Coordinates of C-alpha atoms and ligand atoms in Angstrom, one line a residue:
X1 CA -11.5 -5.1 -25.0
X2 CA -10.1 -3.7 -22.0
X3 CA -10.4 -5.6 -18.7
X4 CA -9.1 -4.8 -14.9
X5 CA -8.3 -7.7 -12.6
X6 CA -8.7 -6.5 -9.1
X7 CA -7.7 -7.8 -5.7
X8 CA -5.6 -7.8 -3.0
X9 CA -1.7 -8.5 -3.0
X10 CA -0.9 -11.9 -3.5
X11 CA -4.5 -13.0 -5.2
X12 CA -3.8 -13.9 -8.2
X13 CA -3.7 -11.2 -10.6
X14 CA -0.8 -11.5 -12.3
X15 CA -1.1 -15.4 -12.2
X16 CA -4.8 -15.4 -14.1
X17 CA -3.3 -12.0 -16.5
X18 CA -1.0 -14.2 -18.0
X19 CA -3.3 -16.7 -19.0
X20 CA -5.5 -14.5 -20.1
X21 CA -2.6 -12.8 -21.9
X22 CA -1.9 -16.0 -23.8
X23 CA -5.6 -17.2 -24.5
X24 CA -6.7 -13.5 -26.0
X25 CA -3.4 -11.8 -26.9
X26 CA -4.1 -9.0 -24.8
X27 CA -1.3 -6.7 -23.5
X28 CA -0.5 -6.5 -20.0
X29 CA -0.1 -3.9 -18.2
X30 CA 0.8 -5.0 -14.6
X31 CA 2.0 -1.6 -12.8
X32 CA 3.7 -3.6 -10.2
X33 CA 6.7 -5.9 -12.6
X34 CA 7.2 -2.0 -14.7
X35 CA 8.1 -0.3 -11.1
X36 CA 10.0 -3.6 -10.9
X37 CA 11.8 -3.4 -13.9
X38 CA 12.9 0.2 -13.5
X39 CA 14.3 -0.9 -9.4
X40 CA 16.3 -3.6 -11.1
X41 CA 17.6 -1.4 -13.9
X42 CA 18.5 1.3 -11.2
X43 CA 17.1 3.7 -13.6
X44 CA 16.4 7.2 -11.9
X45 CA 13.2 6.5 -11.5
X46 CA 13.7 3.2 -10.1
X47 CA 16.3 4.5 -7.1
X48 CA 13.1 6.7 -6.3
X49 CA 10.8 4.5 -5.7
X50 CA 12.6 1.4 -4.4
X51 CA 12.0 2.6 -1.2
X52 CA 8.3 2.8 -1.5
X53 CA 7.7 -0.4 -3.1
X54 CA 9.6 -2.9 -0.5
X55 CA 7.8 -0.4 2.2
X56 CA 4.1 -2.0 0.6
X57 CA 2.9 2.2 0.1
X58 CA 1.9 3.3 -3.0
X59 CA 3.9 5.1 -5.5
X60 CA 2.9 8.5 -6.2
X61 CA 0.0 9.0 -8.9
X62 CA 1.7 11.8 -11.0
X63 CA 4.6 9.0 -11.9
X64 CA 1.6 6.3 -12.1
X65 CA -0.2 8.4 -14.4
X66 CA 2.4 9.0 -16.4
X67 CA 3.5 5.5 -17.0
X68 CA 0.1 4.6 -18.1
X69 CA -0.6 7.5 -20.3
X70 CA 2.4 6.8 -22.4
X71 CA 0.7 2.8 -22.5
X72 CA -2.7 4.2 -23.2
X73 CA -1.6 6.4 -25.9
X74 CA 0.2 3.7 -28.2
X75 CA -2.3 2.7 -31.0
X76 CA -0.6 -0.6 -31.0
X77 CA -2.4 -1.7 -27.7
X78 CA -5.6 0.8 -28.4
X79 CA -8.9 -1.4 -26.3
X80 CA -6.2 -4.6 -26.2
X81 CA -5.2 -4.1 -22.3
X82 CA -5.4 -6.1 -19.1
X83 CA -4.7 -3.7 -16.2
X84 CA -3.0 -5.7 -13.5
X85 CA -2.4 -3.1 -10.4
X86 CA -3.7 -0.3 -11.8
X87 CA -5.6 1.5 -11.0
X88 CA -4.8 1.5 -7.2
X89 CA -7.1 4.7 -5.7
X90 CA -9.9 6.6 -6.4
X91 CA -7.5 9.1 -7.8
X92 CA -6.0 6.5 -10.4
X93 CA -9.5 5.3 -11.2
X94 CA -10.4 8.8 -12.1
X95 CA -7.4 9.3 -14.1
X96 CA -7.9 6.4 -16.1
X97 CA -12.0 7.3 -17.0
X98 CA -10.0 10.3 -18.5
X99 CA -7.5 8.9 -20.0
X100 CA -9.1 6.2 -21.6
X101 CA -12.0 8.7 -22.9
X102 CA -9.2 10.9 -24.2
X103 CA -7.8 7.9 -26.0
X104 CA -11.3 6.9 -27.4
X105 CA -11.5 3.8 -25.3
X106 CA -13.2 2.5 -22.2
X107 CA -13.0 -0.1 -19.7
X108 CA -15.3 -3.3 -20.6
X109 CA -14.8 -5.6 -17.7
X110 CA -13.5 -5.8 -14.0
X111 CA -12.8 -8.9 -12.6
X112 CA -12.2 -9.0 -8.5
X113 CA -10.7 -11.7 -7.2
X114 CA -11.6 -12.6 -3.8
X115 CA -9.2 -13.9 -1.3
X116 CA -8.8 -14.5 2.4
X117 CA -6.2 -13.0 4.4
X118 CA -4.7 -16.5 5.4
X119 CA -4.4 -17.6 1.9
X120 CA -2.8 -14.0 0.8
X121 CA 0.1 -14.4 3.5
X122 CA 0.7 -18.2 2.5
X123 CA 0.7 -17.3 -1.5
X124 CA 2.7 -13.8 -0.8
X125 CA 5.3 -16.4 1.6
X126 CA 5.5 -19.2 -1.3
X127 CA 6.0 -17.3 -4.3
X128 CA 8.8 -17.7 -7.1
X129 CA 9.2 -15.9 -10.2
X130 CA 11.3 -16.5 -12.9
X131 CA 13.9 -13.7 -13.8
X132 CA 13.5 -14.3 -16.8
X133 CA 10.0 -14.4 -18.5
X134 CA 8.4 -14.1 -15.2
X135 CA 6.3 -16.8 -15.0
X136 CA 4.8 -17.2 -11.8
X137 CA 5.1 -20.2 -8.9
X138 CA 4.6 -20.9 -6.0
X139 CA 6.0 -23.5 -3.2
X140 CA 3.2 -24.8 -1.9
X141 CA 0.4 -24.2 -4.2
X142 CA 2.0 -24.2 -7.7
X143 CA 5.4 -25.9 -7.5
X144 CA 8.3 -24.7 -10.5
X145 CA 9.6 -27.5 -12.8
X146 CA 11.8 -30.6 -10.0
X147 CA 15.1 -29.0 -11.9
X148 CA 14.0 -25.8 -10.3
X149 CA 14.4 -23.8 -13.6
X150 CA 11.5 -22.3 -15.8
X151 CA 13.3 -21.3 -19.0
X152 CA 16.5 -21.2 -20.4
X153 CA 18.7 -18.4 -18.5
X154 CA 16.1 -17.7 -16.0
X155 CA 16.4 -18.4 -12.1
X156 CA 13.9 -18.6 -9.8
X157 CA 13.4 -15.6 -7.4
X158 CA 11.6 -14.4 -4.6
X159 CA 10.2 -10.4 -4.4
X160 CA 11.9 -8.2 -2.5
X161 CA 8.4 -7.0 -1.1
X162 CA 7.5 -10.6 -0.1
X163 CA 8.0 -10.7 3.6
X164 CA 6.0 -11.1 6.1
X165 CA 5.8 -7.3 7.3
X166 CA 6.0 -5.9 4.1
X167 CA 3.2 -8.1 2.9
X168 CA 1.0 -6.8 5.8
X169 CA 1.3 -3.2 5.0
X170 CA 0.3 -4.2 1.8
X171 CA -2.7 -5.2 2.6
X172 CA -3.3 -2.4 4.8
X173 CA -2.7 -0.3 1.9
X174 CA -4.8 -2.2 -0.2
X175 CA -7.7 -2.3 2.3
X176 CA -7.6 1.8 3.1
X177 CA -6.7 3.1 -0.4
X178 CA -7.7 0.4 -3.0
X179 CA -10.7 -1.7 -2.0
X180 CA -13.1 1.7 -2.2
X181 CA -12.2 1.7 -5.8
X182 CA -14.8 -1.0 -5.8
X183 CA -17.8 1.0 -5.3
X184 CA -16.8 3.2 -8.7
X185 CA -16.9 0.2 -10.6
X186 CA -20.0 -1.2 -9.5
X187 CA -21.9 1.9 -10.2
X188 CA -20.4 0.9 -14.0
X189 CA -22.2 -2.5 -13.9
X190 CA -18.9 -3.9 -14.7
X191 CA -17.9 -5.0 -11.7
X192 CA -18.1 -9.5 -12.3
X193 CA -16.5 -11.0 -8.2
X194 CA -14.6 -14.3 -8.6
X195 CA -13.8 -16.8 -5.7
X196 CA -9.9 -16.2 -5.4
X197 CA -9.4 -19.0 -3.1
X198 CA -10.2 -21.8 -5.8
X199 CA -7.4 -23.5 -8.0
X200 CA -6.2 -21.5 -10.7
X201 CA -8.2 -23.0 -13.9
X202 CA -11.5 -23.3 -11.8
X203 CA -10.7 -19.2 -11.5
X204 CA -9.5 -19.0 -14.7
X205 CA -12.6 -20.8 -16.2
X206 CA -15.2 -18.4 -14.1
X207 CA -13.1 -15.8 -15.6
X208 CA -13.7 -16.6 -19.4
X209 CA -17.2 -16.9 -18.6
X210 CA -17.1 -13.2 -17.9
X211 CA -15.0 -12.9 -21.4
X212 CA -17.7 -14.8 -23.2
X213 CA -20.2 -12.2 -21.3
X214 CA -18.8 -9.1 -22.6
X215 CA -19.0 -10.4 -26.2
X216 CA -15.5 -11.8 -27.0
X217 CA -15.7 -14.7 -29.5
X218 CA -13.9 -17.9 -28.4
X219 CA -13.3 -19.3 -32.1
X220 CA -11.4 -16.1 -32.9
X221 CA -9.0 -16.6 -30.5
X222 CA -8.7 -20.5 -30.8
X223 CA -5.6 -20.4 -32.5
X224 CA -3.1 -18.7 -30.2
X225 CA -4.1 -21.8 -27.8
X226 CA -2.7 -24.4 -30.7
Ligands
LIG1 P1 2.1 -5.4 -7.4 O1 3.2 -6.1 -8.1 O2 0.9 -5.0 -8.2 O3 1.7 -6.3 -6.2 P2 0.3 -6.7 -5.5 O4 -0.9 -5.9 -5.9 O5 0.7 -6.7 -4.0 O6 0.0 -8.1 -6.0 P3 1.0 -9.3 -6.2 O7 1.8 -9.1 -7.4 O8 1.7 -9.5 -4.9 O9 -0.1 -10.5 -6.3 P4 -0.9 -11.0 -7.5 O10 -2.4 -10.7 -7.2 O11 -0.4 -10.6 -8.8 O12 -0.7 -12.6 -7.3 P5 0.1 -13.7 -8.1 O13 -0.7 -14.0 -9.3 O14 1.5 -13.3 -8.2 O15 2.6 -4.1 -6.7 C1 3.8 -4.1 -5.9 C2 4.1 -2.7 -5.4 O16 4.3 -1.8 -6.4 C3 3.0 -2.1 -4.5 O17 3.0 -2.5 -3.2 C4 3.3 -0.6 -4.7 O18 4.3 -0.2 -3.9 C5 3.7 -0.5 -6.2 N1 2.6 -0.3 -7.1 C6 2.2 -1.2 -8.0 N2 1.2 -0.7 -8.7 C7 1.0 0.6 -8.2 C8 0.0 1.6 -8.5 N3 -0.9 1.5 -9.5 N4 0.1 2.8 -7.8 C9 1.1 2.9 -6.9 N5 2.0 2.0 -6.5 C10 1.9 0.8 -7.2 O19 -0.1 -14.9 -7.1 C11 0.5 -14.9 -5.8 C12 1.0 -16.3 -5.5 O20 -0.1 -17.2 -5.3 C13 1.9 -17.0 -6.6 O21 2.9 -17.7 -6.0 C14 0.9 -17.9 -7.3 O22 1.5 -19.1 -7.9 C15 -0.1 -18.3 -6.2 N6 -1.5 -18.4 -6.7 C16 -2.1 -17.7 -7.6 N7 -3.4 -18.1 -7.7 C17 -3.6 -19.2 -6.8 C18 -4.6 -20.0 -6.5 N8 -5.8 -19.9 -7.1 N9 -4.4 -21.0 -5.6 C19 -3.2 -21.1 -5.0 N10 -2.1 -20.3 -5.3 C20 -2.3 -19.4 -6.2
LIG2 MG1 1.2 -9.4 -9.4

C-alpha cells in the first residue's frame, strides 16, 4: 500500500509515520528529514536549499520531483511507501499521479491530520529530535528519556526551522500552496480526516482503522510488533 499523511507543520506527520513505519514495515519517505540530511551533509544540493528551508518556502518542484522519482523507481519499496511532506502543491500532486502510474502503482490512502494553529506553534516550539535515529519529542507534550538521551551516540536537537517566525511562514505556506491539495484527493475518495489535536495513540488508533479499511491484514503484520 501506499499511504500520504497530510497536515500542517508541526501536526504530527512524522510522529504517527514512524509508528506506522514500525507496525507495517513501510518505507518512509518524509521529504522534509532528506532536504535535512543533504543541509547537514553540505552536499551541493544541500547549500542550495538551506536557505529555503529555515525561510519555511518550498523547495523547488524540479529538485522535489526528482528526489521522489529516484524513491518511486526502486522495486525494493514498489506500493510499500508512506509519503510524509510530499506532495506539497497541486504541481507535486500531479507529478506524483504520474509518477506513480508510470511505476505501476497508486496511492491507496490519505490520512489528514487536523490541527489548530495554537497547538501547531506549541508542538513546532517544544520539539526535540534525536540526531541520531530521529526519534521524535517533544517538551511539553512528549518528554525524551529524564537522562535526556534517546539512543546511544545520539543528542537531542532542535530544527533549525523551529522558531517562531519561521514556523509562521510555514503555515502560511502550507495554508496558500498545500491545503488545496486537499480538494484533489477528495475527488479520489481517499481522503480519511483525523482529529490532530488528540494524544498520539488515540490518533494513531483512528489511523489503523483507516489501515484495516483499505484492506491491510493486522495478523500479517503482528510480528514486527513482537
Ligand atoms: P517538513 O520537515 O516536512 O516539515 P513540516 O511539514 O513543517 O512538518 P513538521 O516536520 O514540522 O511536523 P510534523 O507534522 O512531522 O510533526 P511531528 O510529528 O514532528 O518540511 C520542512 C521544510 O522542508 C519545509 O518548510 C520546506 O522548506 C521543505 N520541504 C519539505 N518537503 C517539501 C516538499 N515536498 N516540497 C518543497 N519543499 C519541501 O510533531 C511535531 C511535535 O509535536 C513533536 O514534538 C511531537 O512530539 C509533537 N506531537 C506530535 N503529535 C502530537 C500529539 N498528538 N499531541 C501532542 N504533541 C504531539
Ligand atoms: Mg515532520
Amino acid at each position: 500500500m501506499n499511504v500520504i499523511i497530510f497536515g500542517p507543520p508541526g501536526a504530527g506527520k512524522g510522529t504517527q509515520s514512524e509508528r506506522l513505519v514500525k507496525k507495517y514495515a513501510l518505507f518512509k519517505l518524509s521529504t522534509g528529514d532528506l532536504l535535512r540530511h543533504e543541509i547537514s551533509n553540505a552536499t551541493t544540493l544541500g547549500k542550495k536549499i538551506k536557505e529555503i528551508v529555515n525561510s519555511g518556502k518550498l523547495v523547488s518542484d524540479d529538485i522535489m520531483n526528482n528526489l521522489i522519482e529516484r524513491i518511486l523507481s526502486n522495486p525494493e519499496h514498489k506500493n510499500n511507501i508512506i509519503f510524509d511532506g510530499y506532495p506539497r502543491n497541486l504541481e507535486q500532486a500531479k507529478n506524483l499521479s504520474v509518477l506513480l502510474k508510470k511505476y505501476k502503482q497508486k496511492v491507496d490512502l490519505v490520512i489528514n491530520l487536523k490541527v489548530s494553529l495554537d497547538s501547531i506553534v506549541k508542538r513546532i516550539t517544544g520539539r526535540l529530535v534525536c540526531s541520531k535515529c530521529g526519534n521524535i519529542f517533544n517538551k511539553f507534550f512528549n518528554p525524551p528519556p529524564a537522562n535526556q538521551v534517546c539512543c546511544q551516540g545520539g543528542s537531542l536537537q532542535q530544527r533549525s526551522d523551529d522558531n517562531f517566525e519561521t514556523a509562521k511562514k510555514r503555515y502560511e505556506t502550507y495554508e496558500n500552496l498545500t491545503m488545496p491539495i486537499l480538494n484533489y484527493y477528495n475527488k479520489s475518495g481517499l481522503l480519511k480526516e483525523v482529529d490532530g489535536e488528540n494524544k498520539i495513540e488515540e490518533i494513531f488508533s483512528k489511523i489503523n482503522t483507516f489501515m484495516n479499511w483499505i484492506g491491510v491484514d493486522f495478523e500479517t503484520y503482528a510480528h514486527i510488533n513482537t
